[in-house]
Amino acid sequence: MKKMAWFLTLCLMVGLAAPVAGAESNPYAEPVTITVAYDSTSTANLVPVQNSLFDQMLLEKFNMVFEWEDIDSSSYDTNVRLQFASGDYPDLLMQAPEALVNELALTGKILNWDQYEDRLTDYVKLFDEKTDGGWAGVKKAICASDGLVYGLPAINPRQTARCWHMRAGTLEKMGLLESADALPASVDDLVAMLEAIKAANPDSIPMCPSVAGDSVWLGWDNAYNVQSSYYVDPFTGEYVPYGPATDNWRAMLITLNKLYSEGIIQQDYLNTTADIVNSNITNGVYYVNFDWAGMRTNNLNNLNSQTDPECGWVYDLKMVSANPEQGFTFIREAPYFSREMPAMTDKLTDTEIDRLLAFFNWTATEEASLFLSWGVEGVTYTTAADGNRVFGDEFVSFTNPSGIGVGTYTRYHQDAIPNRSIDAVIACSGTVNIELGTSFTEQGYGYYPVLSFKFDADTQEEVNMLYTLINDTMNEYSNQFVMGLLDPNDDAVWNEYLDALNGCGLQEWAQYYVDYYDANLK
Amino acid sequence: MVKDRSASAHILGFLLTLMSVLVILMVMVPILNVFAISFSSYEAFTRGEVGLWPVEWSLKAYQRIFSEGIIPRGLFNSVVYTLLGTTVNMVLTTLTAYPLSRSYMPMRKTLSAILTFPLLFSGGMVPTFLLVSNLGLYNTIWALVIPNAIAVYYLTVMRTALEGIPAELNEAATLDGASEFMIFMRITLPLSKATLAAVALFYAVGHWNSWFDASIYLKSSAKYPLQLVLRNNILSNEAVMQTGEGNNIGITSIQYASLFISMIPMMLVYPFIQKYFVKGVMIGSVKG
């Protein structure tokens, strides 16, 4: 009897100990549910599917469920701000922009990631390995005004995204281009080519406006080594407080005015819509374009080939410069993306925070990179005989730009993936995005370093208000200079423009940035 | 009626007809253009060949819309919100306007002044959101219906119209033993059909076109009305075009097809209530 009692007691102790032992070996035994405000989109080919591959992966690997609140991109900021104001906000924000995250951080309801850095070792290591300034440099760029980081950025796999495009096939036939490799390198040569196109085809508008409605000086500013705000000169290393107040900007406007008066720039460029531009591309009105690389080249050829099968639009792996002897520059992007970041709120429990940290640290691994970039083999992609991955026919790719985005299944937009695989970038956008940066760097091009200014809330409000006035005045005058309503060659008129900028508080605005630059970024 | 056959009358008539034709063209040409683009191939559109009639007829845009379900669902939601919202609007507006139109109603002027105050001032977006959220209406259809249940402007129009009904009718009905509610249902409402139709149309169009309240009070995209779906679609596609990562082939056709679909319900309903609308729109402005 006594032996039986001991035996039963022993069994009971083993039985009670078993769950404890099991819990130690499985850190994710306890299921966790997180409410998530997700920056979604109603564009049909990007709407996330329910119970997606991501949801399945999350449950299998982390025993975690995300309760998604899909908020359309266009109203995401408003919705989230209202939720925080009402106190009814979610546990986690996904794909939230940096500005919103840092603004909400001031409410004290967003948790900073700095306190958990020791639990994000793979994430930190990813940035240390793949960015020049490392994780510390990126943190400094995206931190809030208190110096802490409230969102997790993603690696930007490309250095730059915009370049010159030329309708090389048609230009070669017109005898205006020797070959697609002989694209103009100097502004003088480019202007001469544009004028020759206009002379050969008077109905044309050789210079194509940006489809996205960017300024008419896009691309030309880089050619004249000037930017539309503050910048560091790539050649001298000198900080320039405000580019549109410099002689380089004036020289650029003089050239653009000349092109406008000759009908080389679209006369109604200020009112032109994307549909008009695309229609003109289709009808072969344009010959030169400065725009996003990748699918834009494809797009130009697809549209223009309807009326000119041999249009042969190509992108240029070189930049244009007004002073080739001095050198060439390109606009280098930041090594990170911070417009779609996750942010944790103070509604999370310790268990939920632990689980999320494990998940986000995992997103920096190669396994996560493959999953978030490509999805699941056999479902979203296949592996060809040569070992290269290929997206399924219905998914977006370089040859199928209007396909379904893989993010519908993986819940990560491409710019939100912490370590997006290069082959996925190439499969979607072609090689140009990667080629451009490599080519410019190899050719020794200078670039404008990304500057990140962090002001306190009051100062930020002040500089924002001043900049709105300054920028509006700059645009108003600059467009009038281009269109010939004001003469950029007239010193009196140019001085009047500078006085107008000063009247908007340019000196005061610039001083904020100069002081910050001298103290923190020099 | 004696017609004025003078030359000046003819000239005036001609000018008025000309102006009417111009206004009609200003309205119809964009509608026809939207119709034409939605039923044309995208290639014909980019070549600039589409005017007021489809070129290279294509149903691709409509096939895409109805196969994906977002826009049909938005259309269904809009119909539901419009019918429910307009019903609630009309019931509450008429039930409020009737007592205010009765001269023997105690504190009539005070109540009218209180109701008119919100015409000038509003609580603002955040307090309204807090109120809606705390009432448990967030992410429900009632968030679109209850906060805007009575529009004071239309209430004023309705009250003015009801004041125009002769008091003798009510007195006669009262002598015959009718209650206030019976007078309201059997006498007042039937005599106010024109006003009711006009106000109902205004409310219905307001519900049909609204998107902002839905964007902040509805978190489930399955509940979005059509106008919000269209808006989001257009903004998303613009963003896609700006990044250059996407391709806008076909997007414009889909947008125009969506626009045309959103116009159809109102275009179908209006001819049937036009006569009431024409009578009713003037009632609130002319007394006696």
XYZ file of N, CA and C in Angstrom, chain A residues 187-188 191 195 216-217 220-221 224 226 244 246-262 264-265 322 477-484 486-491 493-494 497:
144
model
N 24.751 69.290 -70.837
C 23.486 70.008 -71.042
C 23.472 70.627 -72.434
N 24.616 71.172 -72.854
C 24.683 71.796 -74.187
C 24.333 70.786 -75.277
N 20.589 69.950 -75.044
C 19.767 71.038 -75.590
C 19.850 71.033 -77.108
N 16.741 70.598 -79.635
C 16.442 71.581 -80.675
C 16.414 70.933 -82.054
N 8.927 70.917 -63.416
C 9.487 70.893 -64.758
C 11.014 70.824 -64.711
N 11.594 71.194 -63.565
C 13.055 71.172 -63.475
C 13.619 69.841 -62.976
N 16.876 68.405 -64.443
C 17.712 69.558 -64.828
C 18.403 70.136 -63.590
N 17.741 70.048 -62.444
C 18.372 70.567 -61.226
C 19.658 69.792 -60.935
N 22.449 70.797 -63.175
C 23.061 72.082 -62.827
C 23.625 72.089 -61.413
N 22.300 71.580 -58.431
C 21.527 72.386 -57.478
C 20.295 71.584 -57.087
N 17.349 77.228 -54.538
C 16.676 78.142 -55.475
C 17.097 79.602 -55.345
N 20.357 80.411 -55.488
C 21.739 80.424 -55.981
C 21.817 80.698 -57.483
N 23.022 80.991 -57.939
C 23.235 81.265 -59.359
C 23.021 80.012 -60.208
N 23.317 78.843 -59.655
C 23.095 77.600 -60.400
C 21.611 77.442 -60.749
N 20.757 77.792 -59.778
C 19.312 77.689 -60.029
C 18.917 78.657 -61.146
N 19.494 79.848 -61.094
C 19.193 80.839 -62.118
C 19.628 80.341 -63.498
N 20.814 79.763 -63.551
C 21.320 79.244 -64.833
C 20.388 78.164 -65.371
N 19.891 77.322 -64.475
C 18.966 76.267 -64.887
C 17.678 76.869 -65.443
N 17.161 77.898 -64.755
C 15.909 78.518 -65.208
C 16.097 79.192 -66.565
N 17.267 79.753 -66.792
C 17.536 80.398 -68.085
C 17.463 79.356 -69.200
N 18.055 78.201 -68.972
C 18.006 77.131 -69.972
C 16.573 76.651 -70.186
N 15.843 76.439 -69.093
C 14.463 75.954 -69.216
C 13.584 76.983 -69.923
N 13.840 78.251 -69.646
C 13.091 79.315 -70.325
C 13.333 79.254 -71.823
N 14.588 79.024 -72.188
C 14.939 78.917 -73.616
C 14.187 77.740 -74.236
N 14.181 76.600 -73.550
C 13.509 75.422 -74.080
C 11.999 75.662 -74.181
N 11.451 76.336 -73.189
C 10.014 76.613 -73.193
C 9.645 77.515 -74.359
N 10.455 78.545 -74.565
C 10.138 79.510 -75.637
C 10.254 78.859 -77.007
N 11.051 77.786 -77.107
C 11.206 77.087 -78.386
C 10.200 75.945 -78.541
N 9.974 73.291 -76.737
C 10.556 71.980 -76.421
C 9.972 71.422 -75.135
N 9.500 72.319 -74.278
C 8.808 71.907 -73.048
C 7.321 72.162 -73.267
N 25.771 70.188 -66.579
C 26.024 71.482 -67.227
C 27.513 71.780 -67.254
N 7.524 81.980 -58.641
C 8.489 82.743 -59.434
C 9.216 81.860 -60.441
N 9.624 80.669 -60.001
C 10.408 79.805 -60.890
C 9.606 79.426 -62.125
N 8.324 79.104 -61.941
C 7.497 78.757 -63.101
C 7.308 79.965 -64.017
N 7.214 81.141 -63.415
C 7.098 82.349 -64.249
C 8.391 82.609 -65.018
N 9.516 82.306 -64.418
C 10.787 82.435 -65.131
C 10.840 81.457 -66.296
N 10.411 80.221 -66.049
C 10.445 79.216 -67.115
C 9.532 79.619 -68.268
N 8.358 80.091 -67.916
C 7.362 80.414 -68.950
C 7.587 81.767 -69.597
N 8.610 82.480 -69.138
C 8.929 83.757 -69.771
C 8.089 84.916 -69.293
N 8.439 86.213 -66.472
C 9.499 87.036 -65.881
C 10.791 86.648 -66.582
N 11.679 87.628 -66.741
C 12.934 87.384 -67.471
C 14.024 86.962 -66.489
N 14.481 85.702 -66.558
C 15.517 85.273 -65.609
C 16.869 85.927 -65.876
N 17.026 86.547 -67.035
C 18.291 87.214 -67.341
C 18.348 88.623 -66.766
N 17.202 89.120 -66.346
C 17.113 90.487 -65.820
C 17.501 90.492 -64.340
N 18.610 91.193 -64.023
C 19.092 91.213 -62.636
C 18.073 91.815 -61.682
N 14.827 91.800 -61.869
C 13.735 90.848 -61.608
C 14.230 89.713 -60.706
N 15.455 89.260 -60.963
C 16.017 88.193 -60.115
C 16.150 88.674 -58.671
N 12.896 88.617 -56.979
C 12.569 87.241 -56.563
C 13.255 86.914 -55.236
